[in-house]
Tab-separated table of C-alpha atoms and ligand atoms in Angstrom:
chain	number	residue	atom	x	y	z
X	241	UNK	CA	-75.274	-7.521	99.795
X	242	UNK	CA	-76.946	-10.944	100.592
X	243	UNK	CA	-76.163	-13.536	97.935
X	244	UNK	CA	-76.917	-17.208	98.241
X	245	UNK	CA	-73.975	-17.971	99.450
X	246	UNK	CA	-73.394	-15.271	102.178
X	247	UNK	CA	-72.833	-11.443	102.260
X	248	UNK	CA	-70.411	-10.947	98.543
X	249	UNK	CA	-67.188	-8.803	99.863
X	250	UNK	CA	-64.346	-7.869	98.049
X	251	UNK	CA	-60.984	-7.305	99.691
X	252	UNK	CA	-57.168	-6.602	98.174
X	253	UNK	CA	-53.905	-6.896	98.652
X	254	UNK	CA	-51.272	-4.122	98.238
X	255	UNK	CA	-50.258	-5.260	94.651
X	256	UNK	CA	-54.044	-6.280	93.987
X	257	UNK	CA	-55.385	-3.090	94.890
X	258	UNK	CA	-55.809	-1.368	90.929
X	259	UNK	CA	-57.345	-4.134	89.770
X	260	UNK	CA	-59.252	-4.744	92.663
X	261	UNK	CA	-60.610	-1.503	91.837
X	262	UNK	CA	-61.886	-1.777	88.656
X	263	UNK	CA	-63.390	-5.287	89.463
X	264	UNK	CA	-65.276	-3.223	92.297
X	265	UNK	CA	-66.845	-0.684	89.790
X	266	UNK	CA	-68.068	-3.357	87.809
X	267	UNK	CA	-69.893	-5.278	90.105
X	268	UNK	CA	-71.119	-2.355	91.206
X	269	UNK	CA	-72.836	-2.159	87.610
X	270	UNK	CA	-74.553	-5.773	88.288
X	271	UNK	CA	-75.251	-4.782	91.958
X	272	UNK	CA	-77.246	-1.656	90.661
X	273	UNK	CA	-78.760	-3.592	87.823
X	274	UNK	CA	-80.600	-5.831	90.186
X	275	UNK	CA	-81.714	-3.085	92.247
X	276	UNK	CA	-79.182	-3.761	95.186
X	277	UNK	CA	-76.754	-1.326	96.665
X	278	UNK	CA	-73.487	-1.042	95.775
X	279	UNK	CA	-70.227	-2.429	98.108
X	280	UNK	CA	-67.106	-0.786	99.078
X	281	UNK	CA	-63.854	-2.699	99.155
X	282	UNK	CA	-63.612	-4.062	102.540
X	283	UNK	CA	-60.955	-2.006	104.476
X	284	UNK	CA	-57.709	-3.752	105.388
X	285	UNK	CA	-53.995	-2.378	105.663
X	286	UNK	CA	-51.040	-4.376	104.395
X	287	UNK	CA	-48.114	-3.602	106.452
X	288	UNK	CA	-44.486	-3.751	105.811
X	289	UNK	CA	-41.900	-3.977	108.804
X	290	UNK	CA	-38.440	-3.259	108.760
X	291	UNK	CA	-37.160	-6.575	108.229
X	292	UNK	CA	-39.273	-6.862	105.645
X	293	UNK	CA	-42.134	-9.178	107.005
X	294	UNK	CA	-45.685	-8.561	105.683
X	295	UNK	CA	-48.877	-8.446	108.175
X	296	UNK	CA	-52.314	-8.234	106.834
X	297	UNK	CA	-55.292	-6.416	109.353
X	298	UNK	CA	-58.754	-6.218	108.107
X	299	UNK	CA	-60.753	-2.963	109.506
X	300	UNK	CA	-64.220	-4.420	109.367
X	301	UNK	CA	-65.848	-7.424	110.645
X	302	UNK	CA	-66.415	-10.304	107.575
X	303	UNK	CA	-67.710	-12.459	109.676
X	304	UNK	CA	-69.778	-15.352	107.749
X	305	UNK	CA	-68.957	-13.425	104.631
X	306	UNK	CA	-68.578	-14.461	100.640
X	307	UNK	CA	-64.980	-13.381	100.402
X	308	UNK	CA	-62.782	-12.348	97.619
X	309	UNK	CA	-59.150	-11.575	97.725
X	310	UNK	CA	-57.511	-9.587	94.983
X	311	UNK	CA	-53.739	-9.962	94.744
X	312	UNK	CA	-51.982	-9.408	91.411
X	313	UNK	CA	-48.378	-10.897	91.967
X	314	UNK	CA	-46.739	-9.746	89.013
X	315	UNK	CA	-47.646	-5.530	89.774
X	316	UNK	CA	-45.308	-3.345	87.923
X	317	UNK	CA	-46.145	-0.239	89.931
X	318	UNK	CA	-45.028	-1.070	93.180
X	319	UNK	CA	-41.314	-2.871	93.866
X	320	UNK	CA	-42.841	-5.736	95.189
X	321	UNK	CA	-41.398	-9.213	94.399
X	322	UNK	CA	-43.505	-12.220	93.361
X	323	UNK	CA	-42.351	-13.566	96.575
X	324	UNK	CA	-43.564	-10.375	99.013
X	325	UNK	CA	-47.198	-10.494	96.793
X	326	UNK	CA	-47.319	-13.963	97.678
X	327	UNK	CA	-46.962	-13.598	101.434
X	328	UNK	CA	-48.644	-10.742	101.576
X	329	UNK	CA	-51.747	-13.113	99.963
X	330	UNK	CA	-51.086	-15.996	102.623
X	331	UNK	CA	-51.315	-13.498	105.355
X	332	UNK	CA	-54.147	-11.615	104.017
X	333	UNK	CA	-56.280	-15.397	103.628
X	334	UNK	CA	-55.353	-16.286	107.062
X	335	UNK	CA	-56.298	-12.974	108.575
X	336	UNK	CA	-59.918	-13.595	106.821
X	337	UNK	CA	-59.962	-17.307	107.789
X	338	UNK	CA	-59.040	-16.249	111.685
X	339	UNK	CA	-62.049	-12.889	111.155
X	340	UNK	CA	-64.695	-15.634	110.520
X	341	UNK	CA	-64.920	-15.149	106.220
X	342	UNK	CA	-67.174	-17.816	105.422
X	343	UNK	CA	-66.019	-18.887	102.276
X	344	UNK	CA	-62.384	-17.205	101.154
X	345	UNK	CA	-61.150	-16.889	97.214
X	346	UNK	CA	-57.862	-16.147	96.177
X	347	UNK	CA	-58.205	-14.284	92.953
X	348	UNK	CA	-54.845	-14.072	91.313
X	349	UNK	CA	-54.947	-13.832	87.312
X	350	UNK	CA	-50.950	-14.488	87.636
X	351	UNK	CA	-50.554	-17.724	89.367
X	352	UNK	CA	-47.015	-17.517	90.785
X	353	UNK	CA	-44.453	-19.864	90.101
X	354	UNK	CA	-46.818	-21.285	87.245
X	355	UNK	CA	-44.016	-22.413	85.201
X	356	UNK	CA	-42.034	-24.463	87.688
X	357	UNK	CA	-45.320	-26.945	86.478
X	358	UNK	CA	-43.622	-30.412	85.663
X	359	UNK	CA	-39.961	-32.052	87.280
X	360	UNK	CA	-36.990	-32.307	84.784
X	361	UNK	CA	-34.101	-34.091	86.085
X	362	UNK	CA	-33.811	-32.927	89.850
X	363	UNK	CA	-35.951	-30.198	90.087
X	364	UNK	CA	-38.878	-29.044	92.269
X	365	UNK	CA	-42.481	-28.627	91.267
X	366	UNK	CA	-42.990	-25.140	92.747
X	367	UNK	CA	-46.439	-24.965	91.997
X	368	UNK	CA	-47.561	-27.906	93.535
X	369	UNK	CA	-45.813	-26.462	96.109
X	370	UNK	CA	-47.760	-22.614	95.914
X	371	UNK	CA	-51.348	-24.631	95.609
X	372	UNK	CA	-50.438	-25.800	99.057
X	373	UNK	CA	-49.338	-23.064	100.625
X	374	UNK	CA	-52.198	-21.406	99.145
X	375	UNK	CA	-54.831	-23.595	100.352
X	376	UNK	CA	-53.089	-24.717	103.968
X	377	UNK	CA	-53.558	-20.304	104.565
X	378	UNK	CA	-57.052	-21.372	104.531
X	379	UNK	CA	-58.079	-20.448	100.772
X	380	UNK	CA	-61.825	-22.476	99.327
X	381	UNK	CA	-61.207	-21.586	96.098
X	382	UNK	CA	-58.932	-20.106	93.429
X	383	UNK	CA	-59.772	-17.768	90.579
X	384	UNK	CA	-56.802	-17.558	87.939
X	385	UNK	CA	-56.461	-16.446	84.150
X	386	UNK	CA	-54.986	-18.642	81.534
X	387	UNK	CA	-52.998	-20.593	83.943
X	388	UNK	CA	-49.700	-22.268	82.265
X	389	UNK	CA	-50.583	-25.584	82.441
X	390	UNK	CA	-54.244	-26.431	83.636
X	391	UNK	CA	-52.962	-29.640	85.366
X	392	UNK	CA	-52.097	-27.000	88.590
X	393	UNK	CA	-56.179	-27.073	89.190
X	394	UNK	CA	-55.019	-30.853	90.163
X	395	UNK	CA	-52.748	-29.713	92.603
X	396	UNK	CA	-55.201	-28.935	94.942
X	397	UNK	CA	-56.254	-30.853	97.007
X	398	UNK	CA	-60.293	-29.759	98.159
X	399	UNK	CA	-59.890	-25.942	97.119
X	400	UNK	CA	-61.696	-25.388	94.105
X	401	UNK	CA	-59.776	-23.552	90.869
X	402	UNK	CA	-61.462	-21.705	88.232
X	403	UNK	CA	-59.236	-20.927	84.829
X	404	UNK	CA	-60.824	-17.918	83.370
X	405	UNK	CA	-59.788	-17.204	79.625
X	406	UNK	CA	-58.802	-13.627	78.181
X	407	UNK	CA	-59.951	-15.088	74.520
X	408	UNK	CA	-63.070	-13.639	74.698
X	409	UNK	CA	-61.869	-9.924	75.438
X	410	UNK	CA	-58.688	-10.087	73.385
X	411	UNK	CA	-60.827	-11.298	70.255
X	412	UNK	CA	-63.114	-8.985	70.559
X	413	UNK	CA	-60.374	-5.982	70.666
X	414	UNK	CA	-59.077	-8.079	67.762
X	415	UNK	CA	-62.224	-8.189	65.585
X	416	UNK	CA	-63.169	-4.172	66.107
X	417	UNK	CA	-59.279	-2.801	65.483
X	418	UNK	CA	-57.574	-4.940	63.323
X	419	UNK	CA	-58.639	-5.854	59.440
X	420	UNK	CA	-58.880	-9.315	59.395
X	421	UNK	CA	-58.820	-9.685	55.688
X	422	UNK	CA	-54.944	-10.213	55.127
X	423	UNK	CA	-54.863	-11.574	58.705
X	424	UNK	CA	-53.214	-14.626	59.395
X	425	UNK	CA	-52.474	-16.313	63.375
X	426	UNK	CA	-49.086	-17.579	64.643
X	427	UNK	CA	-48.593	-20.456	67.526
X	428	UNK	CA	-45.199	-18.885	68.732
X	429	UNK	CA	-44.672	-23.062	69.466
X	430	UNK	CA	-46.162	-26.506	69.123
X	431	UNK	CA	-47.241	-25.832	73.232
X	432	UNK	CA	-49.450	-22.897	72.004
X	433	UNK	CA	-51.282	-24.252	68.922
X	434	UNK	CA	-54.197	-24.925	70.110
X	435	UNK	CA	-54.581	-21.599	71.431
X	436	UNK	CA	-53.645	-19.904	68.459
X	437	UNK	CA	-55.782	-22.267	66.775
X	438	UNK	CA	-58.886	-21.384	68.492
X	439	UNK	CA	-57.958	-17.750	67.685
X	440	UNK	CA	-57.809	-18.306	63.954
X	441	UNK	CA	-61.394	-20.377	64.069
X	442	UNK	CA	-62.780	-17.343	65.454
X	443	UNK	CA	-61.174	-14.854	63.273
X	444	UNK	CA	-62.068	-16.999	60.444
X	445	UNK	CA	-58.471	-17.002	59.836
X	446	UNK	CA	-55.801	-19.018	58.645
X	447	UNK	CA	-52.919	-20.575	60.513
X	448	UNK	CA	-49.506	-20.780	60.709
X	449	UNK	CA	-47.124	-22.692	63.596
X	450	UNK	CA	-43.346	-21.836	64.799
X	451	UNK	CA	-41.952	-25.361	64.996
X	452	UNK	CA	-38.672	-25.681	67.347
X	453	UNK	CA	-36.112	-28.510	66.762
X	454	UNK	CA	-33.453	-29.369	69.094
X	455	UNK	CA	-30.589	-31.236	68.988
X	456	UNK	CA	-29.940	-33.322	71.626
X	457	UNK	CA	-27.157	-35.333	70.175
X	458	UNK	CA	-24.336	-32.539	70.946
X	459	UNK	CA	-23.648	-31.174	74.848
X	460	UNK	CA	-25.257	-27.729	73.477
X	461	UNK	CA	-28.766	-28.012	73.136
X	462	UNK	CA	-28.934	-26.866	69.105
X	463	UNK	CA	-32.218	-25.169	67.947
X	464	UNK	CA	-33.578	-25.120	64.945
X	465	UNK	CA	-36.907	-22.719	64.353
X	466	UNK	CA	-39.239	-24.137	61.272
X	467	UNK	CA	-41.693	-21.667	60.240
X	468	UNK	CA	-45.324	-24.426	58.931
X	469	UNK	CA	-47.239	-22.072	57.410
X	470	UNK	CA	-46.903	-18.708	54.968
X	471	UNK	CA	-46.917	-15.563	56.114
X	472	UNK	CA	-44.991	-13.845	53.311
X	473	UNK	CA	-47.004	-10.865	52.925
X	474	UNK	CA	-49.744	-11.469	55.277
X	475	UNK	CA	-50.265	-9.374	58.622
X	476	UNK	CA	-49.212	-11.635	61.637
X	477	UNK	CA	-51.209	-12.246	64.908
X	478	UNK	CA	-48.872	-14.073	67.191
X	479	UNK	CA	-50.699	-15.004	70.818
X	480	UNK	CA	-49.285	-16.622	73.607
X	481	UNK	CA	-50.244	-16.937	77.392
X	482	UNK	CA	-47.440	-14.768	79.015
X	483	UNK	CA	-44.709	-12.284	77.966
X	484	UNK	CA	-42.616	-12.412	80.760
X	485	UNK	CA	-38.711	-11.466	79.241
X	486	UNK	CA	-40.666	-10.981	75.570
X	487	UNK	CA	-37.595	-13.140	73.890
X	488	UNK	CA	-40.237	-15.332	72.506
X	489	UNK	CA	-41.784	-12.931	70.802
X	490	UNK	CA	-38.610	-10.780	70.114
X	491	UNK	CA	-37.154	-13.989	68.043
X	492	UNK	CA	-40.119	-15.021	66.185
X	493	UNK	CA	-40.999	-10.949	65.106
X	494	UNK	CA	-37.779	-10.659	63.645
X	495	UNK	CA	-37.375	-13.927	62.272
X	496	UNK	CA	-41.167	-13.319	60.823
X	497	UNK	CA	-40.058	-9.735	59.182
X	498	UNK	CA	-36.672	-10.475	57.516
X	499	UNK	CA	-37.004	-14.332	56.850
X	500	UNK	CA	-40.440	-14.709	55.872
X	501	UNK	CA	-41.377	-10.808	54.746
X	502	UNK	CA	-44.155	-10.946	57.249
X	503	UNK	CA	-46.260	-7.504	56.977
X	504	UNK	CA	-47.757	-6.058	60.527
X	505	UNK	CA	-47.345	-7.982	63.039
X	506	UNK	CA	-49.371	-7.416	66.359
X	507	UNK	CA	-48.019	-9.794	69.244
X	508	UNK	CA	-51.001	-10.045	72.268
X	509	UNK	CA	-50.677	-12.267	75.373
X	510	UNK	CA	-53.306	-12.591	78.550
X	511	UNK	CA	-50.611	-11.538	81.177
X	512	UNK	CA	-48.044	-8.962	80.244
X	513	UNK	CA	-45.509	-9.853	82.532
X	514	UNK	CA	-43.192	-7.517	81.059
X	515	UNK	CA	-40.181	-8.544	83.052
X	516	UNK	CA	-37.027	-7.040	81.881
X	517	UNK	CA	-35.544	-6.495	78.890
X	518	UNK	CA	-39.008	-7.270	77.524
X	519	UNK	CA	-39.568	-3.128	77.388
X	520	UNK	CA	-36.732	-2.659	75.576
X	521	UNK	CA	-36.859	-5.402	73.049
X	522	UNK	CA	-40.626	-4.308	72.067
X	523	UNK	CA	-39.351	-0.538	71.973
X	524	UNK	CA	-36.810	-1.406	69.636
X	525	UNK	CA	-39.182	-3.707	67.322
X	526	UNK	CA	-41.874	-1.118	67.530
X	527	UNK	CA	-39.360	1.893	66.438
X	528	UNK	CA	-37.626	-0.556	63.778
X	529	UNK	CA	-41.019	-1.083	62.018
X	530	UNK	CA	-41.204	-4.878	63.217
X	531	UNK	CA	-44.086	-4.995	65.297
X	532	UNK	CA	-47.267	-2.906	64.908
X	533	UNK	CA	-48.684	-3.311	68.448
X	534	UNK	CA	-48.495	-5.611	71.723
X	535	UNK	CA	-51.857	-6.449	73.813
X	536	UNK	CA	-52.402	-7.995	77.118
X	537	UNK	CA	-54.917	-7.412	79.523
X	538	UNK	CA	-55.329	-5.369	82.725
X	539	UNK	CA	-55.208	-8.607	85.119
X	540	UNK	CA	-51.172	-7.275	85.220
X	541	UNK	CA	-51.097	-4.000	86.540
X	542	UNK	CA	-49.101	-1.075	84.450
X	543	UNK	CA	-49.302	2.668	85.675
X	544	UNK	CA	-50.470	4.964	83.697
X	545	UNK	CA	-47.450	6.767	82.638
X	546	UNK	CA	-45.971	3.490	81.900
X	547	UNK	CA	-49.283	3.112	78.994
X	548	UNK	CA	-48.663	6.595	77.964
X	549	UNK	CA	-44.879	6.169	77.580
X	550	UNK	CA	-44.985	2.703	75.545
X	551	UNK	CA	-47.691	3.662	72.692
X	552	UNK	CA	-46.528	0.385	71.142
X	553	UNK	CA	-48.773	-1.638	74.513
X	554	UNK	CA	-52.441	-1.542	74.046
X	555	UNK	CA	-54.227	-2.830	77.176
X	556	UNK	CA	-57.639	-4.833	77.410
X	557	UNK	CA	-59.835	-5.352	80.215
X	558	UNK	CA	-60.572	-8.200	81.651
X	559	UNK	CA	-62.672	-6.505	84.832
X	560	UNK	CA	-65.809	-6.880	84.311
X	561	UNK	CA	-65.213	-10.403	82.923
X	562	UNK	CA	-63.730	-11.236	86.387
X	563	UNK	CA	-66.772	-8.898	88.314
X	564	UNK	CA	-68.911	-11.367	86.393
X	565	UNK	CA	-67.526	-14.526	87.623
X	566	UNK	CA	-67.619	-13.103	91.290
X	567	UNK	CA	-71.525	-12.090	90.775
X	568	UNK	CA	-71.880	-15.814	89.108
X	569	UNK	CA	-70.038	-17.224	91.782
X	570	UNK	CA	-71.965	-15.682	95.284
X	571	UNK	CA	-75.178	-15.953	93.515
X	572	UNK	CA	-74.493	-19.720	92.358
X	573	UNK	CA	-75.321	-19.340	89.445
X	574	UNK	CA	-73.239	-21.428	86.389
X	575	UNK	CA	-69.848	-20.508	85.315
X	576	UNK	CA	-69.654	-22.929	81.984
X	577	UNK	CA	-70.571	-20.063	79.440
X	578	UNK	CA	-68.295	-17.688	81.140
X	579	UNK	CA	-65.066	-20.088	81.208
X	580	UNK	CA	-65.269	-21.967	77.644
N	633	R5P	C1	-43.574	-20.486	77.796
N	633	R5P	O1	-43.774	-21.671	77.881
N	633	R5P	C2	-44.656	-19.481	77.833
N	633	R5P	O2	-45.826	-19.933	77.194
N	633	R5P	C3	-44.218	-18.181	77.199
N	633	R5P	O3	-43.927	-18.432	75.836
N	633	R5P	C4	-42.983	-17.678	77.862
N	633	R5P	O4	-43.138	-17.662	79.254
N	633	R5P	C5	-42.662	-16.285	77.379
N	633	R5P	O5	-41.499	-15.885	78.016
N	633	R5P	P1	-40.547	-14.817	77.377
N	633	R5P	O6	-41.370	-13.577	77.163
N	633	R5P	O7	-39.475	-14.633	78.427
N	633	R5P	O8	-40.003	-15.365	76.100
């Protein structure tokens, strides 16, 4: 397809390859809409070698192309490390850059190593350190979701970083499943209030904060959770950018149920991590009664028997959202509306 910026193609890696998918069908939708014939992912083979190096060969000539790389780091389906998807990214870029791509994007809704964001004492910034690697592979631009901390973008030096946000999707799951009347929204900590807050304006909600106090006068750091707000009786929306071990939300279900006599209480996130014992602790809150339901979106790939299995996960997609920032992006058309 001929865009204004160059032929669009679409191209995954290993881990990227389900959602790379889906992203596919829907632009496929747009393509069609506009009268233009549809794409095929461009063919490329990620290989594995014994020692466990990663090489990345792509089948087809992208020469001069609008490309788009698909990696999702945090795959659940495969045994792939954050580390391996990573690589396997860096070589896949480089392989484009060397085949003549134009203009290359890393989309990755999970940027890796996101929360290694700021030093404490003597420690590294590790995603400074991924924003070069990325870009030195020979990346233009990066297309994330609801990074950590949106002071990464600034760790770039000329590759350009889009932050798309799951809001939209997620509140519009929100607004067709769940009664809003007794509904009330919960920033898990002070860092996620004004998330939760923007949630709660567009419920039309009320909302409540989980306040955490430490101690730093004794050698172990002493917490102390303050619940400002009251949820006694109300049903509990609790959203947060990640679950990664789900001890976050684990805590502050519990804590909401038996110390504050919370009623349902749905927990949703934009990347469901769901890095162990996170699958256990939300079994056990879903078959105690605690929690009603967990969302997060597709951008974090779970298998199907996996969604089948865990009737307490409810999954959201974020596809065509994504297939629509592509199309916006090779046909240069403005992103504002599509990342406030
Ligand atoms: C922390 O700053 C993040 O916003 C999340 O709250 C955190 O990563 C969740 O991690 P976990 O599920 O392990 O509690």
């Amino acid at each position: 397809m001929e865009g204004k910026r160059g032929p669009l193609a679409v191209m995954a890696c290993k881990s990227g390859f389900p959602f790379a998918q889906k992203i596919i069908k829907e632009l496929n939708n747009y393509l069609s809409s506009e009268g233009i014939s549809p794409i095929s992912l461009i063919p490329s083979q990620e290989v594995s070698f014994a020692n466990s190096e990663i090489k990345t060969t792509i089948d087809c000539s992208i020469r001069g192309s609008d490309l788009y790389i698909i990696q999702d780091v945090e795959n659940s389906t495969n045994n792939l490390s954050v580390d391996e998807n990573l690589r396997a990214l860096k070589t896949a870029i480089d392989s484009a850059r060397r085949a003549d791509a134009h203009y290359i994007t890393a989309v990755i809704p999970v940027f890796p190593y996101a929360r290694q964001d700021k030093q404490v004492g003597r420690e590294c910034i590790t995603a400074a350190q991924v924003a070069r690697e990325i870009e030195d592979a020979g990346a233009d631009r990066v297309i994330t979701l609801d990074v950590h901390n949106t002071a990464i973008a600034g760790f770039f030096r000329e590759a350009k970083f889009e932050n798309l946000r799951a809001s939209k999707n997620i509140l519009d799951y929100v607004k067709q499943n769940i009664c809003l009347d007794n509904l009330i929204v919960v920033a898990p900590d002070e860092g996620g209030t004004k998330r939760a807050s923007y949630y709660a304006q567009k419920l039309g909600v009320k909302l409540a904060i989980i306040y955490k106090e430490r101690d730093y006068s004794t050698t172990s750091k002493i917490e102390n959770t303050t619940l400002l707000g009251d949820v006694s009786g109300k049903d509990v929306f609790i959203i947060d950018d990640m679950i990664s071990t789900g001890g976050t939300f684990y805590n502050i279900s519990k804590m909401l149920k038996e110390k504050f006599d919370a009623c349902d209480i749905y927990l949703a996130c934009s990347l469901p991590l769901f890095n162990p014992p996170s699958i256990e602790r939300f079994k056990e809150l879903f078959s105690n009664g605690v929690i009603r339901q967990v969302l997060g979106t597709d951008a974090v790939s779970h298998s199907d028997i996996f969604k089948a299995q865990n009737i307490w996960y409810q999954e959201i997609s974020v596809a065509k959202y994504f297939a629509k920032v592509i199309y916006s992006i090779n046909n240069c058309m403005s992103l504002s509306a599509l990342l406030s």
